[in-house]
Tab-separated table of C-alpha atoms in Angstrom:
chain	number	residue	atom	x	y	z
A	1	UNK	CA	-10.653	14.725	-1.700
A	2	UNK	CA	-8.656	13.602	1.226
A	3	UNK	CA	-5.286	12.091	1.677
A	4	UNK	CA	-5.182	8.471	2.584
A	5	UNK	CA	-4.559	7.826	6.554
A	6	UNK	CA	-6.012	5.004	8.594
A	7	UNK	CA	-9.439	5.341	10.221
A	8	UNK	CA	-11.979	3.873	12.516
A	9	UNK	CA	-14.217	1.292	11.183
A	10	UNK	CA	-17.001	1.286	10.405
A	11	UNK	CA	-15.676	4.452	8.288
A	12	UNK	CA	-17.734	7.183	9.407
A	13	UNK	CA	-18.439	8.372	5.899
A	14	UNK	CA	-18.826	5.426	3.622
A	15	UNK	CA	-19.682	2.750	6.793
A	16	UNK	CA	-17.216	0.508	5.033
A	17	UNK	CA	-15.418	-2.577	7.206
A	18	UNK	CA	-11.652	-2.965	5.629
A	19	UNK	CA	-8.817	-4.608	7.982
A	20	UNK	CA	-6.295	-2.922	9.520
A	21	UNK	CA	-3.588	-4.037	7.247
A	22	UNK	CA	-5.305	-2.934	4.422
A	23	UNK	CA	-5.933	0.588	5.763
A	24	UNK	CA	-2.263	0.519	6.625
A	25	UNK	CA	-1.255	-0.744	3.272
A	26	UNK	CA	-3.508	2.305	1.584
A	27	UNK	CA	-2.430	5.047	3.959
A	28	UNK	CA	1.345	3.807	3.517
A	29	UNK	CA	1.228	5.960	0.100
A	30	UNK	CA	-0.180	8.828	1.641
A	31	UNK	CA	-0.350	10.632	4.833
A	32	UNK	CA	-0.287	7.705	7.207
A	33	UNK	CA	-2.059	9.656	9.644
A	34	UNK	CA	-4.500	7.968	12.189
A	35	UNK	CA	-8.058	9.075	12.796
A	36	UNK	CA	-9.225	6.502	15.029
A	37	UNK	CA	-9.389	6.639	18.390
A	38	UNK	CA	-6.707	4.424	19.776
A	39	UNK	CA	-7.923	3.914	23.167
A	40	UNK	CA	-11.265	1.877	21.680
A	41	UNK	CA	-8.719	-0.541	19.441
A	42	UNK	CA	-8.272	-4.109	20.960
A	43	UNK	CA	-5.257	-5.118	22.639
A	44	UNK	CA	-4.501	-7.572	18.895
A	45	UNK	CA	-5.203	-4.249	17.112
A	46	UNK	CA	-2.877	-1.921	19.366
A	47	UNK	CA	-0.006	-4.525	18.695
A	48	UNK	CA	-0.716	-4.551	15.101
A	49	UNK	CA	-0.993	-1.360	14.655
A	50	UNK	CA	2.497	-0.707	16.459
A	51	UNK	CA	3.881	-3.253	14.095
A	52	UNK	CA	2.423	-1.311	11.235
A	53	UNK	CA	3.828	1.883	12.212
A	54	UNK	CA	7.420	0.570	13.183
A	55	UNK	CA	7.160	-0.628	9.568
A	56	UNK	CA	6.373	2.987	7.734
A	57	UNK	CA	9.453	4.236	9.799
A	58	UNK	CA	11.712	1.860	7.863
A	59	UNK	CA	9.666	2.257	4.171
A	60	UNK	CA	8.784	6.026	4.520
A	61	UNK	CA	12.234	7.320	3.046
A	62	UNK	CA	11.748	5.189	-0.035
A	63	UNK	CA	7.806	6.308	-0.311
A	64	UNK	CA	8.078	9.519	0.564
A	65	UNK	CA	10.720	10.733	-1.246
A	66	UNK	CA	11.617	8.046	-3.966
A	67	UNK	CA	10.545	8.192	-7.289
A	68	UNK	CA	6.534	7.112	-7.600
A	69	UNK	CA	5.598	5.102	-10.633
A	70	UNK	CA	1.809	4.300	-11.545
A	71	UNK	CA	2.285	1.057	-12.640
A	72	UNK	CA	-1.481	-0.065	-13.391
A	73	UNK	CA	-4.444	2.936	-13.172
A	74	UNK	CA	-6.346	1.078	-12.738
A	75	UNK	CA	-6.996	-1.942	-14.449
A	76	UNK	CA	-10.619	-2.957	-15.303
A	77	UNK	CA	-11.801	-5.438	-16.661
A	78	UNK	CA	-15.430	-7.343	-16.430
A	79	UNK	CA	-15.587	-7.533	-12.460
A	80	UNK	CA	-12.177	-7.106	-11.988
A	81	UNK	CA	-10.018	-4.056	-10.875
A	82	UNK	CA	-6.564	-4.071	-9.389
A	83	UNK	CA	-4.165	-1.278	-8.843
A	84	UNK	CA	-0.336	-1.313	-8.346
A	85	UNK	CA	2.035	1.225	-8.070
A	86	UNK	CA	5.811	1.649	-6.779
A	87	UNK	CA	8.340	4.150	-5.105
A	88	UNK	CA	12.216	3.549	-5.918
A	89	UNK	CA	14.936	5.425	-3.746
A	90	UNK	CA	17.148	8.045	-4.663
A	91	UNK	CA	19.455	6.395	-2.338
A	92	UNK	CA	21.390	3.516	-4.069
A	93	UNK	CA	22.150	2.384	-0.744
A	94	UNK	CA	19.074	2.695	0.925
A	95	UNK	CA	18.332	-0.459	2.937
A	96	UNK	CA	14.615	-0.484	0.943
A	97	UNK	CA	14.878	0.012	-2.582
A	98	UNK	CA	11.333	-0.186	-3.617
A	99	UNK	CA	7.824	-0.670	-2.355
A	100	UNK	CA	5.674	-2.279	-4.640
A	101	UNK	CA	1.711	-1.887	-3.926
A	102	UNK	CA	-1.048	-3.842	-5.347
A	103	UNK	CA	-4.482	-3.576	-4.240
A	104	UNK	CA	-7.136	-5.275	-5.652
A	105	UNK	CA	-11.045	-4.282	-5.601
A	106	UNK	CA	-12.538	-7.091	-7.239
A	107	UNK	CA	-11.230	-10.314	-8.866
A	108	UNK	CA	-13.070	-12.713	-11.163
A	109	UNK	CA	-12.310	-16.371	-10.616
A	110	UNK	CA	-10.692	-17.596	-13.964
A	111	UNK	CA	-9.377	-14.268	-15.174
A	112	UNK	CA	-5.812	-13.115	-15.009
A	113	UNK	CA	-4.550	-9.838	-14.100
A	114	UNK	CA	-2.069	-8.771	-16.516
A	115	UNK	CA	1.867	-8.582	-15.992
A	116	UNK	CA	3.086	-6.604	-13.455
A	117	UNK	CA	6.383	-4.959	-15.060
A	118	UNK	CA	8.369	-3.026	-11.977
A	119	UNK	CA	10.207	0.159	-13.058
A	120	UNK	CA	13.049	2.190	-12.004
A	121	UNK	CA	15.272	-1.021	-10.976
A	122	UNK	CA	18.488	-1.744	-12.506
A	123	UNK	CA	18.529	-4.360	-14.328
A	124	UNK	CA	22.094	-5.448	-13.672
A	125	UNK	CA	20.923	-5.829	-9.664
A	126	UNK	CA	19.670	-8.676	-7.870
A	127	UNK	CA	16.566	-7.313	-5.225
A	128	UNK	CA	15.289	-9.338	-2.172
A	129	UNK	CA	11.915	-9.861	-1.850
């Protein structure tokens, strides 16, 4: 198994279409690597994926060496499936505290997903979202 990073799309292996944010959002909690060809992305696409990457510059710290937590693994239920997880800094004064993820695969209409309960937060603190 590989380590999430952002590729080209259609994905070579699985010919799957996802958005750029969402490969972003994936590879955020791994690698973060690109295997894409840069020069074939849009001119949109090369902005947003400099966004994207000025972004992991200011949350890698907290993901890569904060304290993961699995927070749903993944939930299933009928047609539904949704994962979420979180990192929490060592660094009480770390400018990001947390990253939450939640990614969801498939979602019913009429069906709730069930409470997300962050951990590793003190409770005494108030947190921007």
């Amino acid at each position: 198994s590989g380590s999430p990073h952002i590729t080209a799309v259609p994905n070579h292996q699985t010919q799957r279409i996802t958005s750029l944010k969402a490969r972003f959002l994936v590879s955020l909690f791994g690698t973060f690597g690109l295997e894409l060809d840069v020069r074939k992305l849009s001119p949109h696409e090369a902005a947003e994926l400099r966004e994207y990457i000025s972004m992991f510059k200011v949350l890698a710290p907290t993901v890569m060496g904060g304290k993961f937590y699995r927070l749903w693994s993944p939930v299933k239920s009928s047609d539904q499936q949704a994962y979420a997880w979180m990192c929490v800094s060592k660094d009480p004064h770390s400018s990001v505290r947390a990253v939450v993820m939640v990614l969801l695969s498939r979602l019913e209409i009429g069906r709730y997903l069930p409470e997300l309960h962050l951990r590793g937060l003190e409770e005494d603190e108030q947190y921007v979202l």
